[in-house]
Short mmCIF file of C-alpha atoms and ligand atoms in Angstrom, two decimals:
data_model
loop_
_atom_site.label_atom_id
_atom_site.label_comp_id
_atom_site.label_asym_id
_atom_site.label_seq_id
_atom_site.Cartn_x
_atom_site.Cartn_y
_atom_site.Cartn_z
CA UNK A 1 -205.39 145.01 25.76
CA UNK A 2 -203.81 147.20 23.03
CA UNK A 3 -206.32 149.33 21.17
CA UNK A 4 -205.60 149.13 17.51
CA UNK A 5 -204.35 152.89 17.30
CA UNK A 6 -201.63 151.24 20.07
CA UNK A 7 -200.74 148.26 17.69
CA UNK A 8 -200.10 150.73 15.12
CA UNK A 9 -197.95 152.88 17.14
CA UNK A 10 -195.87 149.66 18.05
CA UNK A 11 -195.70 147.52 15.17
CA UNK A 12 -193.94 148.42 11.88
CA UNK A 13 -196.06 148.60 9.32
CA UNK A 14 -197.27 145.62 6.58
CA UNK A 15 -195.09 147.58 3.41
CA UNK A 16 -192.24 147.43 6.19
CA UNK A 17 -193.18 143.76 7.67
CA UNK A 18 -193.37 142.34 4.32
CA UNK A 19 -190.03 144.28 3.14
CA UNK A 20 -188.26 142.67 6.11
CA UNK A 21 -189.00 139.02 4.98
CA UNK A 22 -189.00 139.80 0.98
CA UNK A 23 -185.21 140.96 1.30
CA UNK A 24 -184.60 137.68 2.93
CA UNK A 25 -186.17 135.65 0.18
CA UNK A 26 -185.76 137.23 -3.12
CA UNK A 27 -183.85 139.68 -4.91
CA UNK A 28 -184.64 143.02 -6.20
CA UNK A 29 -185.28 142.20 -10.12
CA UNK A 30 -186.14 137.99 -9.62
CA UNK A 31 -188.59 137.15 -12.43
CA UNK A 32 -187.49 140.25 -15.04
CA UNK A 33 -186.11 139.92 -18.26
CA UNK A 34 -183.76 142.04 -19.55
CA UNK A 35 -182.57 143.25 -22.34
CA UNK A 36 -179.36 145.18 -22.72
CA UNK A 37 -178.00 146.61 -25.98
CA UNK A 38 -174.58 146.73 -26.57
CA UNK A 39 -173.85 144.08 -23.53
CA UNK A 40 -170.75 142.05 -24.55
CA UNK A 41 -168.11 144.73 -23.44
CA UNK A 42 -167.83 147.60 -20.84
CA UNK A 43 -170.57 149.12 -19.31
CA UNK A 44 -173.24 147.44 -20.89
CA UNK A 45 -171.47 144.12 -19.69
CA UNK A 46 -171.24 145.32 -16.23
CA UNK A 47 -174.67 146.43 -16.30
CA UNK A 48 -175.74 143.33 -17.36
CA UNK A 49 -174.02 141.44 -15.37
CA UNK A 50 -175.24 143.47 -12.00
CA UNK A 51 -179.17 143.01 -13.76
CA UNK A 52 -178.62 139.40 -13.48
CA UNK A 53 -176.89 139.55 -10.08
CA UNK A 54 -179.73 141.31 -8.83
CA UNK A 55 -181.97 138.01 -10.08
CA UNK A 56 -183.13 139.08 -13.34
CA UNK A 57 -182.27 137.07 -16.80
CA UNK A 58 -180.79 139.00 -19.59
CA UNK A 59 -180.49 138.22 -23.73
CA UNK A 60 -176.92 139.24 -23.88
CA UNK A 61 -176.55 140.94 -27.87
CA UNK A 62 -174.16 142.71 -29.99
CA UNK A 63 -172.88 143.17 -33.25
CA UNK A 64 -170.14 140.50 -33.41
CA UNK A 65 -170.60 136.34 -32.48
CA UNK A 66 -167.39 136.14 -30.91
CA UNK A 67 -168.02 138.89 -28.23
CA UNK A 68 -171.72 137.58 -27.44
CA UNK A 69 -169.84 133.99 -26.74
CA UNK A 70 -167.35 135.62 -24.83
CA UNK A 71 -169.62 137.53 -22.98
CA UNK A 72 -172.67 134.52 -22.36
CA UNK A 73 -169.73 131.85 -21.48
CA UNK A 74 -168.20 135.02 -18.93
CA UNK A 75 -171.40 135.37 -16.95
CA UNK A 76 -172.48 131.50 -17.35
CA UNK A 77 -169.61 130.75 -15.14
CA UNK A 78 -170.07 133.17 -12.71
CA UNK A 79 -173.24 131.15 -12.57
CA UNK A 80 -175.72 133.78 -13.79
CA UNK A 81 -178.59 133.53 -16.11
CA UNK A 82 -177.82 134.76 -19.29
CA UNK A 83 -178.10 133.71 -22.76
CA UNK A 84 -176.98 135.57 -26.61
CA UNK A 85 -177.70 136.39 -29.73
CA UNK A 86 -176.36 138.77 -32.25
CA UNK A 87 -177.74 142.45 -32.88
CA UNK A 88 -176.78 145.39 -34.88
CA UNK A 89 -179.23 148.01 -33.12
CA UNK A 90 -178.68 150.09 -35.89
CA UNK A 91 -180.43 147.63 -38.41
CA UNK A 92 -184.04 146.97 -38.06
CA UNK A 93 -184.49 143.40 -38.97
CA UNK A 94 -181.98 142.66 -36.15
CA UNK A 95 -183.67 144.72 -33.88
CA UNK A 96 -186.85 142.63 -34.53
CA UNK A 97 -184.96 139.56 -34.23
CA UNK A 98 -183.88 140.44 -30.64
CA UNK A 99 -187.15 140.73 -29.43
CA UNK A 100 -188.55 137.91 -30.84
CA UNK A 101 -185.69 136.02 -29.37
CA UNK A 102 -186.52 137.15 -25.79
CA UNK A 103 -189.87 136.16 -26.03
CA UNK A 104 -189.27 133.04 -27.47
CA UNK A 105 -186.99 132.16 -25.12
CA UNK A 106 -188.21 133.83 -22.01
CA UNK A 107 -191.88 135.01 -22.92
CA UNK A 108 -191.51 138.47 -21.68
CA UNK A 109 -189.36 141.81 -21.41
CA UNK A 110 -189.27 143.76 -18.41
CA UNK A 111 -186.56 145.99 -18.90
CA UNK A 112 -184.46 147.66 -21.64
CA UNK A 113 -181.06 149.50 -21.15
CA UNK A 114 -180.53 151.54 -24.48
CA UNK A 115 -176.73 151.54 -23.91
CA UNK A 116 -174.92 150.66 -27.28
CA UNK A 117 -173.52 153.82 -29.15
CA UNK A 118 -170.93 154.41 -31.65
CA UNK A 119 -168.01 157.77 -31.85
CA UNK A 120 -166.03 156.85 -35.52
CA UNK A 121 -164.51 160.28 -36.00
CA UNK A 122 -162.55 162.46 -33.36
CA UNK A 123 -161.66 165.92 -35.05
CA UNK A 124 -163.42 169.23 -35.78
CA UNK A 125 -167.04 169.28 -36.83
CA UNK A 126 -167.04 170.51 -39.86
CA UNK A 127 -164.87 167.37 -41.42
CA UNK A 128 -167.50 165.10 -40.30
CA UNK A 129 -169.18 163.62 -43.83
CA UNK A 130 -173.04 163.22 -43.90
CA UNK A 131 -172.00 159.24 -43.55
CA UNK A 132 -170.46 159.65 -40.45
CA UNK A 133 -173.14 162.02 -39.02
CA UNK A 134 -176.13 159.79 -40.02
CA UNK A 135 -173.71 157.15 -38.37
CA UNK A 136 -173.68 158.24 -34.99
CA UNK A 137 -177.07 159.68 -35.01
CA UNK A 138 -178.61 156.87 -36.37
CA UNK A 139 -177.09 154.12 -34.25
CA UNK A 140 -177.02 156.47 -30.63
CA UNK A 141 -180.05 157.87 -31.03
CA UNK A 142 -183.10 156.64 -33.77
CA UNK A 143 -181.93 153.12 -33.33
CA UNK A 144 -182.92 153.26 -29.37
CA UNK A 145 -186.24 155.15 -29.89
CA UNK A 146 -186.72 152.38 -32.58
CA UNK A 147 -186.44 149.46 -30.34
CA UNK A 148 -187.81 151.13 -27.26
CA UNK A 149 -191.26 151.39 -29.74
CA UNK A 150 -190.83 147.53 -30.61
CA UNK A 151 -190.54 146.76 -26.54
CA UNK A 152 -192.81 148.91 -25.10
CA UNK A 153 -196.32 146.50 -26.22
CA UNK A 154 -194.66 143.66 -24.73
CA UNK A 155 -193.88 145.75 -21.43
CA UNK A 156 -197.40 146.44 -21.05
CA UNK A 157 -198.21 143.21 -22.23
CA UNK A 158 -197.29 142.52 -18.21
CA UNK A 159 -198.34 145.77 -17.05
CA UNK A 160 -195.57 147.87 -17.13
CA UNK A 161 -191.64 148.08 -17.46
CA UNK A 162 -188.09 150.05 -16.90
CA UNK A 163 -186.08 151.55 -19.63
CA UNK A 164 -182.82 153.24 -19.11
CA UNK A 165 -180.91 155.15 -21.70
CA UNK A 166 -176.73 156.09 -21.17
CA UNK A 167 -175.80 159.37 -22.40
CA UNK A 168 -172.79 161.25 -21.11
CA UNK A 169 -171.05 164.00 -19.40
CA UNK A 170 -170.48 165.49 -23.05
CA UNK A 171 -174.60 165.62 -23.05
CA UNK A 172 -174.19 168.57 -21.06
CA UNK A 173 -170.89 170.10 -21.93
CA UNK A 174 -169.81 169.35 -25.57
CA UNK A 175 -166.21 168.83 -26.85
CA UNK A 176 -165.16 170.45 -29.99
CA UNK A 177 -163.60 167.14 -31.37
CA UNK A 178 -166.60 164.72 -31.04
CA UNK A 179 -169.28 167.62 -32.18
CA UNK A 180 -171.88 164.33 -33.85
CA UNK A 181 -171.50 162.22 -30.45
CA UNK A 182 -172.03 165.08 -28.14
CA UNK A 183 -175.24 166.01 -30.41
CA UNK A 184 -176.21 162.26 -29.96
CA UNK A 185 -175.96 162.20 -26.37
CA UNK A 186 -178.08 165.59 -26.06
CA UNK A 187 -180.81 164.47 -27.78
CA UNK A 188 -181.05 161.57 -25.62
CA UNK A 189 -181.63 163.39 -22.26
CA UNK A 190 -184.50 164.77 -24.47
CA UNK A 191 -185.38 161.35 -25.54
CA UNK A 192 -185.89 160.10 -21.66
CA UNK A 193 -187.58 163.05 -20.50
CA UNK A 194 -190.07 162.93 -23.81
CA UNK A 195 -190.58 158.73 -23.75
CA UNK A 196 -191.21 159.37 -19.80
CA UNK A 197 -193.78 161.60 -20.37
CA UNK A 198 -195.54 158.87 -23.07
CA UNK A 199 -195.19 155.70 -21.21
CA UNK A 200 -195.63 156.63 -17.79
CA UNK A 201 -199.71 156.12 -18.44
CA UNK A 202 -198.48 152.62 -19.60
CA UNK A 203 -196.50 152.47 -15.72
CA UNK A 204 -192.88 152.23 -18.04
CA UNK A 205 -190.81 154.24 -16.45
CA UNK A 206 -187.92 155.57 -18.25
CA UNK A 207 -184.58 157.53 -16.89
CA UNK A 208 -181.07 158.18 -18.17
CA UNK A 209 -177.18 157.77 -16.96
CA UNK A 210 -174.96 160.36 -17.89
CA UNK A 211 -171.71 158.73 -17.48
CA UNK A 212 -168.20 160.81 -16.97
CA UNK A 213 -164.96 158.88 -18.18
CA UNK A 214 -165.03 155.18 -17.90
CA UNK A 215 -162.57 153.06 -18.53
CA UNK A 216 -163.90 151.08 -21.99
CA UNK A 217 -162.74 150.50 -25.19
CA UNK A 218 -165.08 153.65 -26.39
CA UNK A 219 -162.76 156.26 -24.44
CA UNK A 220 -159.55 154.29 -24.74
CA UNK A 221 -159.86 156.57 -28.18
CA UNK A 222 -160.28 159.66 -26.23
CA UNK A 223 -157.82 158.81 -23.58
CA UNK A 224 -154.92 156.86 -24.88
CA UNK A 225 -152.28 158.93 -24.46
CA UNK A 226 -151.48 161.09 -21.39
CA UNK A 227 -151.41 164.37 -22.56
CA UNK A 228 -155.25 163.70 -24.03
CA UNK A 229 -156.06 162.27 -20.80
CA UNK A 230 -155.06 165.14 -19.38
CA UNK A 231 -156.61 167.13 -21.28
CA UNK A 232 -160.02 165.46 -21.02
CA UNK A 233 -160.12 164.80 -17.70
CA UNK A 234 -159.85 168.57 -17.03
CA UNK A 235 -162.27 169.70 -19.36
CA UNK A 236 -164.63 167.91 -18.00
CA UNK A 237 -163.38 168.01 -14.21
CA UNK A 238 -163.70 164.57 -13.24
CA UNK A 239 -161.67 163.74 -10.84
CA UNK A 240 -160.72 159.79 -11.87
CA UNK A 241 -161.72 157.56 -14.50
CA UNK A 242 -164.38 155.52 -13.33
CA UNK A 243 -164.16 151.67 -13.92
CA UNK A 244 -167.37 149.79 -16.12
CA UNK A 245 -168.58 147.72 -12.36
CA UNK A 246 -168.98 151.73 -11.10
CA UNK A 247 -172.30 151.67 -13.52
CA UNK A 248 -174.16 148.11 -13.00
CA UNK A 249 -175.76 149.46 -9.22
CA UNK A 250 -177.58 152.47 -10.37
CA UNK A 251 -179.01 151.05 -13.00
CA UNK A 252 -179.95 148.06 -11.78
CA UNK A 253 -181.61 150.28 -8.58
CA UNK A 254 -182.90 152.45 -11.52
CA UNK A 255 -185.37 149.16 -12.62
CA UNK A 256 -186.13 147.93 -9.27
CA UNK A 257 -189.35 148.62 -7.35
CA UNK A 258 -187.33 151.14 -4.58
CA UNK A 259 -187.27 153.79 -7.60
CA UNK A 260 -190.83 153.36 -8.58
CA UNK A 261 -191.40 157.13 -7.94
CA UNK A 262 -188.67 157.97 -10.03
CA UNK A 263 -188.76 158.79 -14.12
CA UNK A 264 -187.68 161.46 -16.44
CA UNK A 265 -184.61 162.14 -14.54
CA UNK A 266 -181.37 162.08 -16.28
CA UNK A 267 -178.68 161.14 -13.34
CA UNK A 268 -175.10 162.07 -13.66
CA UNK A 269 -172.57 159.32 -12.58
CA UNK A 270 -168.92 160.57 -12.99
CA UNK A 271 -167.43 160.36 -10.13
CA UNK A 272 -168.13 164.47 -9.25
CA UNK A 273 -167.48 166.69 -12.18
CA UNK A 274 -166.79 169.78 -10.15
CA UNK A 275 -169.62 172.00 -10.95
CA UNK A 276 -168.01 172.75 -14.27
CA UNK A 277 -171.24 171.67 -16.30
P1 LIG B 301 -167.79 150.12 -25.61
O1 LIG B 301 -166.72 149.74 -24.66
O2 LIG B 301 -167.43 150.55 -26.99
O3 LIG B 301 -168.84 148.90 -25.68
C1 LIG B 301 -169.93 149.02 -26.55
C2 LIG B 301 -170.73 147.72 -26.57
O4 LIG B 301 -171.79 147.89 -27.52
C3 LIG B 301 -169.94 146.52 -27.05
O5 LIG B 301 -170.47 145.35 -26.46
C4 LIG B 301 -170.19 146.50 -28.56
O6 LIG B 301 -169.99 145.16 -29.04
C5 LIG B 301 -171.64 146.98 -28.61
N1 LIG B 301 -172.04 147.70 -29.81
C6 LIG B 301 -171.39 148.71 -30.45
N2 LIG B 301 -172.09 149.11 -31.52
C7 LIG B 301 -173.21 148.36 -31.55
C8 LIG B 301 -174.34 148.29 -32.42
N3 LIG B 301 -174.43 149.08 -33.50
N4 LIG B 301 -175.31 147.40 -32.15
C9 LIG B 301 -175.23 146.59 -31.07
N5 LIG B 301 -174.19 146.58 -30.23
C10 LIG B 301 -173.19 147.46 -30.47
O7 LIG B 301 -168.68 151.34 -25.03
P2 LIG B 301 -168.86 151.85 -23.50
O8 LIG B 301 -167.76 152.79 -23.21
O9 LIG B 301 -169.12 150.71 -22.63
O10 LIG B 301 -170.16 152.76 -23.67
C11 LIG B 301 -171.46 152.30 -23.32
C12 LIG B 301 -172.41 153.48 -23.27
O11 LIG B 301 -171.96 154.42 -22.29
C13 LIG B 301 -172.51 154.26 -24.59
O12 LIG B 301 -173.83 154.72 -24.75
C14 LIG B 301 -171.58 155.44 -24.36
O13 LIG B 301 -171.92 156.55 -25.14
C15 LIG B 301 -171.82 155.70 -22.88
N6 LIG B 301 -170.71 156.44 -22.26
C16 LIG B 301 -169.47 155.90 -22.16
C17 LIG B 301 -168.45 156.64 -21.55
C18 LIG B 301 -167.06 156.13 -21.36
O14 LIG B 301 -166.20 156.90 -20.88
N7 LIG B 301 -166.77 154.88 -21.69
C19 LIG B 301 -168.72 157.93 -21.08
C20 LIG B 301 -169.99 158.46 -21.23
C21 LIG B 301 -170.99 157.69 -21.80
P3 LIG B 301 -169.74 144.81 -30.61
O15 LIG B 301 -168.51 145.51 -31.02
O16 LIG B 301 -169.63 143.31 -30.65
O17 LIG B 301 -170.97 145.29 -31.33
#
């Protein structure tokens, strides 16, 4: 007869027994609901799209009805669970109007990937207007800490949650030409690092993505001719431009139980920047 200190020593352990047949039956997010801002192009598509790959349903949303269609008839093919609705995040009846959507629809929100965010002007900082300004901060930065307040009752309404916020590479190192975005995407490593500190009593957890160059519409404007490129890609000493399905894993990894012991952090994905931040 084994003693039970032997059948300890022997047999893997429940978390790891139960791990073994969980990963055959389910996958990582089965059962959340997600919702992603800015979802119907680029990274927040791909995100999306890995979220609901990984077995969670997401309320697909932006600005404009034919890019939502688009987007929900895209991932409905692929045979994922996804459904739309319209949002400007920067206006706060349509901010309401998301959430009540996802719980009308789906009763609950698990997880919320602040990812929308707007760069109108590209020149030096002191020709930006106070429209412009108010602009980009209000849409990339108040407008997320806005809905993140609207979600967070409803996350604890089932005991807890996962929020992710994208920043950037330019978070860290600004550019002279796109002074109000770089400002944006500064305050938001601030933003996940304070909301972390606030919500983790409520078990939210909340981290952030700085992403280097990815190939979207958003840096097509930074990166649409070759000498720019160039220049960009130098400054900021990323080696490639990184492609929107690079994103999806990490954040969907980010809101799954293996990185329950992880919040606050602000994780740089661009492909290896050099050391030049
Ligand atoms: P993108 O290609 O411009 O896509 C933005 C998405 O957000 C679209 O679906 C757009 O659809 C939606 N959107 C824009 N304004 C919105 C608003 N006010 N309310 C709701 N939805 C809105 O951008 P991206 O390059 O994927 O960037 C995504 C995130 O990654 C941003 O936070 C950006 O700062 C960050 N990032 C990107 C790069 C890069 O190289 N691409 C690098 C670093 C960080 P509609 O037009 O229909 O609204």
């Amino acid at each position: 007869m084994f003693s039970k200190k032997m059948m300890l020593l022997l047999w893997p352990s429940n978390y790891h027994i139960s791990r073994m047949f969980s990963i055959e039956s389910k996958k990582v997010l089965d059962q959340q609901v997600a919702l992603v801002i800015g979802s119907t192009y680029g990274i927040g598509l791909s995100i999306a799209r890995r979220l609901a790959q990984d077995g969670a349903t997401v309320l697909l949303n932006s600005r404009k009805q034919e890019n939502v269609d688009r987007a929900v008839r895209e991932l409905t093919e692929e045979g994922l669970n996804v459904s739309g609705t319209i949002c400007h995040v920067g206006k706060a009846e349509d901010r309401e109007k998301l959430v009540e959507t996802a719980l009308q629809r789906y009763g609950k929100i698990n997880i919320l990937v602040c990812n929308a965010a707007v760069n109108p002007s590209v020149g030096p900082l002191l020709e930006t207007t106070e429209e412009i300004w108010n602009k980009v901060l209000g849409v990339n930065v108040t407008s997320h800490f806005l809905m993140t307040k609207l979600v967070v009752p409803h996350m604890q309404k089932v005991g807890g949650g996962s929020i992710i916020i994208c920043t950037s590479l330019v978070a860290f190192r600004p550019h002279p030409n796109f002074g109000p975005y770089c400002v944006s995407k500064t305050a938001l490593l601030s933003l996940t690092q304070v909301l972390a500190m606030a919500l983790q009593p409520m078990n939210i957890r909340v981290n952030g993505l700085a992403f280097g160059l990815i190939n979207t519409n958003l840096s097509d404007v930074l990166t649409n001719a070759p000498e720019k490129k160039k220049e960009i890609m130098t400054y900021y000493g990323v080696p490639r431009i990184g492609e929107p399905e690079e994103c999806g894993g990490i954040a969907s990894f980010l809101c799954s139980p293996d990185a329950s012991y992880i919040n606050g952090e602000n994780i740089t994905v661009s492909g290896g920047s050099h050391g030049r931040l």
